[in-house]
Coordinates of C-alpha atoms in Angstrom, one line a residue:
M1 CA 176.2 198.6 164.6
I2 CA 174.2 198.8 161.4
E3 CA 173.4 196.5 158.6
G4 CA 172.7 196.5 154.8
G5 CA 176.5 197.0 154.2
E6 CA 179.0 195.2 151.6
S7 CA 179.2 191.2 151.7
W8 CA 181.8 189.1 149.8
E9 CA 179.9 186.4 151.2
A10 CA 179.0 184.9 147.5
D11 CA 182.8 185.4 146.8
G12 CA 184.6 182.9 149.0
F13 CA 187.6 183.3 151.7
S14 CA 190.7 182.9 148.8
L15 CA 192.7 185.0 146.6
D16 CA 190.6 185.9 143.9
T17 CA 188.7 187.8 146.6
L18 CA 190.9 190.2 147.0
F19 CA 192.5 190.6 143.7
K20 CA 188.5 191.6 143.2
H21 CA 187.9 194.0 145.4
S22 CA 191.8 195.2 145.3
V23 CA 193.3 194.6 148.5
L24 CA 196.2 193.1 146.9
R25 CA 197.0 193.5 143.5
P26 CA 198.7 190.0 141.0
G27 CA 202.3 189.8 142.4
E28 CA 201.9 190.7 146.1
E29 CA 200.5 187.0 147.3
T30 CA 204.1 186.6 147.7
E31 CA 205.5 189.4 149.5
K32 CA 205.5 188.2 153.2
R33 CA 203.7 190.1 156.0
E34 CA 203.5 190.3 159.6
F35 CA 201.1 188.1 160.9
T36 CA 199.4 187.6 164.4
D37 CA 200.8 183.9 166.1
M38 CA 197.2 182.3 167.5
V39 CA 199.5 179.9 169.3
K40 CA 202.0 181.9 170.6
L41 CA 199.5 184.4 171.6
K42 CA 197.6 182.0 173.9
K43 CA 200.7 180.7 175.2
R44 CA 201.8 183.9 175.9
R45 CA 198.5 184.6 177.6
N46 CA 198.3 181.4 179.5
G47 CA 201.4 181.8 180.9
E48 CA 202.5 178.8 179.3
P49 CA 206.4 177.4 178.0
E50 CA 206.6 178.6 174.7
G51 CA 209.4 176.2 173.5
K52 CA 212.0 177.4 170.4
G53 CA 211.8 180.6 170.5
Q54 CA 210.4 181.4 173.9
G55 CA 210.5 184.9 174.7
D56 CA 209.9 185.8 170.6
P57 CA 207.3 188.1 169.5
F58 CA 203.9 186.6 168.7
H59 CA 204.1 187.3 165.3
V60 CA 205.5 185.4 162.1
W61 CA 206.2 186.7 158.7
N62 CA 204.0 184.3 156.3
T63 CA 202.9 185.3 152.4
M64 CA 199.6 185.4 151.4
L65 CA 199.7 182.3 149.9
Q66 CA 200.8 180.8 152.8
F67 CA 198.3 182.4 154.9
F68 CA 195.1 180.5 152.6
D69 CA 197.2 177.3 152.8
H70 CA 196.8 177.2 156.6
V71 CA 193.3 177.7 156.4
A72 CA 192.5 174.4 156.7
R73 CA 195.0 173.1 159.1
L74 CA 193.7 174.1 162.9
D75 CA 197.2 173.9 164.8
V76 CA 197.8 176.8 162.6
R77 CA 195.4 180.0 163.3
R78 CA 197.0 183.7 162.1
A79 CA 195.0 186.6 161.6
L80 CA 197.1 189.5 159.1
L81 CA 196.3 192.8 161.3
D82 CA 198.7 195.6 159.5
C83 CA 197.2 195.5 155.8
W84 CA 196.7 199.1 153.9
Y85 CA 193.3 199.2 151.9
G86 CA 193.6 202.2 149.6
P87 CA 190.9 201.7 147.4
Y88 CA 188.7 201.3 150.9
Q89 CA 185.8 203.5 151.0
W90 CA 183.0 205.1 153.5
P91 CA 180.0 202.9 152.9
A92 CA 177.4 205.1 151.5
Y93 CA 175.4 206.0 154.8
M94 CA 178.1 207.2 156.3
R95 CA 179.9 209.5 154.0
H96 CA 179.0 212.7 156.2
V97 CA 180.8 211.6 158.9
D98 CA 184.2 212.4 156.9
H99 CA 183.4 215.9 156.6
R100 CA 183.6 216.0 159.8
T101 CA 186.5 214.4 160.5
L102 CA 189.8 216.5 161.5
P103 CA 191.4 216.0 158.3
R104 CA 189.0 217.1 156.6
F105 CA 188.5 220.6 157.9
V106 CA 192.9 220.7 157.8
D107 CA 192.6 219.4 153.6
Q108 CA 189.6 222.3 153.4
L109 CA 191.1 225.9 155.6
L110 CA 195.0 225.0 155.2
A111 CA 196.2 222.1 152.5
P112 CA 194.8 224.3 149.6
Y113 CA 197.5 227.5 150.7
E114 CA 199.9 225.3 152.5
A115 CA 201.7 221.6 152.4
V116 CA 201.0 220.4 155.7
Q117 CA 203.7 217.4 155.6
Q118 CA 202.5 214.0 158.2
P119 CA 204.3 211.0 158.8
S120 CA 203.8 208.4 156.3
S121 CA 202.4 206.2 159.0
E122 CA 199.3 208.0 159.2
L123 CA 198.2 207.8 155.9
K124 CA 198.5 203.5 156.1
E125 CA 196.5 203.9 159.4
T126 CA 193.3 205.5 157.8
N127 CA 192.3 202.7 155.7
W128 CA 193.2 199.0 156.8
F129 CA 191.8 195.6 156.3
I130 CA 192.0 191.9 158.4
A131 CA 192.2 188.6 157.3
S132 CA 191.8 185.7 159.9
H133 CA 191.8 182.6 160.3
A134 CA 188.7 180.8 162.1
L135 CA 188.9 180.5 165.9
T136 CA 191.2 184.2 166.0
F137 CA 191.0 186.7 168.8
T138 CA 192.9 189.6 170.4
D139 CA 193.9 190.4 173.6
I140 CA 192.0 193.3 175.7
H141 CA 193.0 197.1 174.2
Q142 CA 192.1 199.7 172.8
D143 CA 192.9 201.3 169.1
A144 CA 195.4 203.5 169.4
G145 CA 196.1 207.6 169.6
G146 CA 192.7 208.4 170.6
R147 CA 190.9 207.6 167.1
Q148 CA 187.4 206.7 166.2
T149 CA 187.0 203.8 164.3
W150 CA 185.2 202.7 161.5
I151 CA 185.2 198.2 160.5
E152 CA 182.9 196.8 158.7
V153 CA 182.7 193.0 159.0
L154 CA 182.7 191.6 154.8
F155 CA 182.8 187.9 154.8
G156 CA 182.4 185.6 157.9
E157 CA 181.8 186.7 160.9
K158 CA 183.2 189.5 164.4
W159 CA 182.1 188.8 168.1
W160 CA 183.0 192.2 169.1
F161 CA 183.2 192.5 173.2
Y162 CA 183.6 195.8 174.9
F163 CA 183.8 196.8 178.4
R164 CA 182.1 199.7 180.0
P165 CA 183.5 201.0 183.2
N166 CA 181.5 201.8 186.1
E167 CA 182.1 204.9 188.5
A168 CA 184.7 202.7 190.6
G169 CA 186.5 201.8 187.3
A170 CA 186.1 205.5 185.7
R171 CA 188.2 206.2 188.8
L172 CA 190.8 203.8 188.7
R173 CA 191.4 204.1 185.2
A174 CA 192.0 207.8 185.6
S175 CA 194.0 207.5 188.4
D176 CA 195.9 204.3 187.6
P177 CA 195.4 202.8 184.1
V178 CA 198.3 200.3 184.9
A179 CA 196.6 198.9 187.4
F180 CA 193.1 199.3 185.6
L181 CA 194.4 197.4 182.5
D182 CA 195.9 194.8 184.7
Q183 CA 192.5 194.3 186.6
L184 CA 190.6 193.5 183.3
R185 CA 193.4 190.9 182.1
L186 CA 192.4 189.1 185.0
F187 CA 189.4 187.7 183.4
D188 CA 188.7 187.2 186.9
K189 CA 184.2 188.4 187.1
D190 CA 184.1 189.0 190.4
K191 CA 187.1 191.8 190.0
T192 CA 186.0 192.7 186.8
S193 CA 182.1 193.1 187.7
A194 CA 183.7 195.8 190.5
L195 CA 184.8 197.7 188.1
G196 CA 181.7 197.3 185.4
T197 CA 180.4 195.7 182.9
W198 CA 181.3 193.7 179.7
F199 CA 178.5 193.6 176.9
F200 CA 179.0 192.2 173.1
T201 CA 177.6 191.8 170.0
I202 CA 177.8 189.8 166.9
L203 CA 178.4 190.9 163.6
P204 CA 178.0 189.1 160.9
A205 CA 179.1 190.1 157.0
G206 CA 177.4 192.9 155.3
T207 CA 177.6 194.7 159.2
G208 CA 179.3 197.7 160.0
M209 CA 180.0 199.6 164.1
A210 CA 181.3 202.7 165.1
L211 CA 183.5 202.5 167.7
S212 CA 184.5 205.6 169.9
S213 CA 188.2 206.4 171.1
G214 CA 189.4 204.7 174.2
I215 CA 186.9 202.0 174.6
K216 CA 188.3 198.7 175.7
H217 CA 187.5 195.6 173.4
V218 CA 188.4 191.6 172.6
V219 CA 187.5 190.8 169.3
W220 CA 186.6 186.9 168.7
T221 CA 186.7 185.4 165.3
P222 CA 184.4 182.0 165.4
E223 CA 184.8 181.7 161.1
D224 CA 187.5 182.7 158.5
S225 CA 186.8 186.3 158.3
F226 CA 188.0 189.9 156.0
M227 CA 186.8 193.1 157.8
A228 CA 187.9 196.5 156.3
G229 CA 187.6 199.6 158.5
K230 CA 189.1 203.0 158.8
H231 CA 190.5 205.0 161.8
F232 CA 189.9 208.7 162.0
D233 CA 189.7 212.0 164.5
L234 CA 187.2 214.0 165.4
P235 CA 187.3 217.3 167.4
T236 CA 186.8 215.2 170.9
F237 CA 190.6 216.1 172.0
A238 CA 189.8 215.4 175.9
V239 CA 189.1 212.1 174.8
M240 CA 192.1 211.7 172.9
E241 CA 194.3 213.0 176.2
R242 CA 192.8 210.4 178.5
C243 CA 193.9 207.5 175.6
L244 CA 197.0 209.0 174.8
L245 CA 197.9 209.3 178.6
E246 CA 196.6 205.5 178.6
E247 CA 199.1 204.7 175.7
H248 CA 202.1 206.5 177.7
A249 CA 201.3 204.5 180.6
N250 CA 201.1 201.0 179.0
G251 CA 202.6 201.2 176.0
E252 CA 202.1 198.4 173.5
A253 CA 200.2 196.6 176.3
V254 CA 196.7 198.5 176.0
T255 CA 196.8 198.9 172.2
N256 CA 196.6 197.1 169.0
A257 CA 199.5 199.3 167.4
V258 CA 201.3 202.4 167.8
R259 CA 200.3 206.1 166.7
H260 CA 203.5 207.9 166.2
G261 CA 201.6 210.7 164.1
W262 CA 199.4 212.3 166.4
F263 CA 201.2 215.3 167.3
D264 CA 201.5 216.1 164.0
A265 CA 197.9 216.2 163.6
L266 CA 197.5 218.1 166.4
L267 CA 199.7 220.6 165.2
A268 CA 198.1 220.7 161.5
V269 CA 194.6 221.7 163.0
G270 CA 195.9 223.1 166.2
R271 CA 196.7 226.3 163.9
L272 CA 192.7 226.0 162.7
V273 CA 191.0 226.7 165.9
G274 CA 189.4 230.0 165.3
H275 CA 188.6 229.6 161.9
P276 CA 184.7 229.9 162.4
S277 CA 183.9 226.7 161.1
L278 CA 186.1 224.6 163.2
S279 CA 185.7 226.6 166.7
K280 CA 181.8 226.1 166.3
V281 CA 182.6 221.9 166.6
I282 CA 185.1 222.3 169.3
T283 CA 183.9 222.4 173.4
N284 CA 185.7 224.5 175.5
E285 CA 186.8 221.2 177.1
N286 CA 188.1 220.0 174.1
L287 CA 189.8 223.0 173.1
E288 CA 191.7 223.5 176.9
A289 CA 192.5 219.5 176.4
L290 CA 194.3 220.0 173.0
G291 CA 196.1 223.3 174.5
R292 CA 197.7 221.1 177.3
M293 CA 199.2 218.6 174.3
L294 CA 200.4 221.1 172.6
Q295 CA 202.5 222.5 175.5
D296 CA 204.0 219.2 176.6
P297 CA 203.7 216.6 173.8
A298 CA 206.2 214.4 175.7
R299 CA 203.6 213.7 179.0
Y300 CA 201.5 211.8 175.7
S301 CA 203.8 210.2 173.5
P302 CA 203.1 206.1 173.6
E303 CA 205.6 204.1 175.5
D304 CA 207.2 200.9 172.8
D305 CA 210.4 200.3 173.3
K306 CA 213.1 202.3 172.0
P307 CA 211.3 203.6 169.2
G308 CA 208.7 204.5 171.5
M309 CA 211.2 206.7 173.3
E310 CA 213.1 207.9 170.7
A311 CA 209.8 209.5 169.4
E312 CA 209.4 210.9 173.0
L313 CA 212.6 212.5 172.5
A314 CA 212.1 214.4 169.1
L315 CA 208.8 215.6 170.5
Q316 CA 211.0 217.2 173.5
L317 CA 213.4 218.0 170.8
A318 CA 211.1 220.6 168.8
V319 CA 209.7 222.3 172.6
E320 CA 213.2 222.7 173.6
E321 CA 214.0 225.0 170.3
V322 CA 210.7 226.9 170.1
T323 CA 211.6 227.5 173.9
M324 CA 215.1 228.7 173.0
L325 CA 214.3 230.4 169.8
E326 CA 211.3 232.3 171.7
G327 CA 213.6 233.2 174.7
E328 CA 217.3 234.6 175.1
K329 CA 219.3 232.4 172.7
P330 CA 218.2 231.7 170.0
H331 CA 221.5 231.3 168.0
A332 CA 222.1 228.5 170.2
A333 CA 218.7 226.4 169.6
R334 CA 220.2 224.9 166.7
A335 CA 223.2 223.3 168.1
H336 CA 221.2 222.3 171.2
S337 CA 218.9 220.6 169.4
Q338 CA 221.6 218.2 167.3
A339 CA 223.5 217.6 170.7
R340 CA 220.6 217.0 172.8
W341 CA 219.3 213.9 170.2
I342 CA 222.4 212.1 169.2
A343 CA 223.4 212.3 173.0
G344 CA 219.2 211.4 173.6
L345 CA 220.4 208.5 170.4
L346 CA 223.5 207.0 172.5
K347 CA 221.9 206.6 175.6
I348 CA 218.8 204.4 174.4
S349 CA 220.6 202.8 171.9
P350 CA 224.5 202.2 173.9
P351 CA 226.7 201.0 170.4
S352 CA 228.5 198.1 170.5
N353 CA 231.6 199.3 168.8
K354 CA 232.8 202.1 167.1
A355 CA 231.3 201.8 163.5
E356 CA 228.0 201.7 165.5
A357 CA 228.8 204.8 167.4
A358 CA 230.0 207.2 164.3
K359 CA 226.9 206.0 162.6
T360 CA 225.0 206.9 165.5
K361 CA 226.3 210.4 165.9
A362 CA 226.0 211.0 161.9
R363 CA 222.1 211.0 162.4
G364 CA 220.8 214.1 161.5
L365 CA 217.5 215.6 163.4
P366 CA 214.1 213.2 163.6
E367 CA 212.2 213.7 160.5
L368 CA 209.7 216.4 160.5
H369 CA 211.8 218.2 163.5
D370 CA 211.9 221.8 161.1
A371 CA 208.4 221.2 160.3
R372 CA 206.9 221.0 163.9
V373 CA 209.3 224.1 165.4
R374 CA 207.7 226.1 162.6
A375 CA 204.4 224.5 163.2
L376 CA 204.0 224.7 167.3
P377 CA 204.2 228.9 167.8
L378 CA 201.8 228.9 165.4
A379 CA 199.5 226.4 166.8
R380 CA 199.9 227.5 170.2
A381 CA 198.9 230.7 169.3
A382 CA 196.2 230.0 167.6
V383 CA 194.6 227.7 170.4
A384 CA 195.7 230.6 173.0
A385 CA 194.0 233.2 171.1
E386 CA 190.9 231.0 170.4
M387 CA 190.4 230.4 174.3
A388 CA 190.8 234.5 174.8
R389 CA 188.2 235.4 172.6
R390 CA 185.6 232.3 174.0
D391 CA 186.3 233.8 177.6
K392 CA 186.1 237.5 176.7
G393 CA 182.6 236.3 175.2
T394 CA 182.1 234.7 178.3
K395 CA 182.5 238.1 180.4
R396 CA 180.7 239.9 178.2
A397 CA 177.5 237.3 178.3
K398 CA 177.4 237.9 182.1
R399 CA 177.7 241.8 181.9
G400 CA 175.1 241.1 180.1
A401 CA 172.9 239.2 182.2
G402 CA 173.8 241.6 185.3
A403 CA 172.8 244.4 183.3
G404 CA 169.7 242.9 182.2
S405 CA 169.0 241.7 186.2
I406 CA 169.5 245.0 187.5
E407 CA 167.2 246.7 184.7
K408 CA 164.6 243.9 185.7
G409 CA 164.8 245.3 189.7
R410 CA 163.8 248.8 188.4

């Protein structure tokens, strides 16, 4: 936690403040945005009847004008969680972190020579803004995709509760992430204490905090609040792997969002692991985790209903096509991918009529499929070469140590 940052307290909790700090442009206050509805979320968490619309998601579509009109109504408590804040930049005291992020390595080592294709969601998830009414909260979650998080409270106050598992909790989390999350969500002190300890910190306006990947947390907002932040990747692939395995098992139940661009980010950086500037910051443990994720990405694909099933199928197709291209049937690889894609889509979303079926059958291969097929062999080969180089260096060092011992004995 770092104090002395930017504060908007003098500007007030208003639309004018958002215009002043370029969160919104004039005219955007009337656009519909997705808000989390605390009344619906509370009822769902408590197992209470939701009344009309029961079973609907706990989100509503409002404008920012409506959001500020509701500030004084305690029966309407909402939070805007999905707002891209492009102009937001690192505070001066955190800018050194940017040079250690994976996108920075890609920009420096690969992007100048080759266009790097990434899903548009990767950009939108980098800089974000949150506006919350007082008395709003989140469920227990971890930030999606194994990313690190930087947050900065700009107005109001946030209470951050985070869970630190003990040895028993770490074992359960690794062996059965579904059971681990279910235990935490009981909010039973005795059962939770058996798995670890909850801690909390209060963040007033002008306070920032860095949160490592995979930390389970809950956020309580006692006052109307504005907050900005960033998600970013560091070369901590072992932690990222653990997070993605949990998200594969739990789906959106364990995250506040879904990150579908994680594999494309790994493809970009995987090709560069042998470069000295990147190699020196990747430990053997993290290199091995990166190699596993490149070999079988579908094992890590976040499960979030039909979109997640499509994303997992898309990763399977890329791996299968690469295998066929490197094997005995390269000529049949593309036809195989197209047939598998259409068959998978028809299974995931069975059409209700001939028109829907025809529309599905006309769909082309997934976005970035060709880019993945080109990049995957290169990334795998680079990781394998770096592993071999390190293994050779370790053996050489051991031989040198052994020779030194013999010489000393003489």
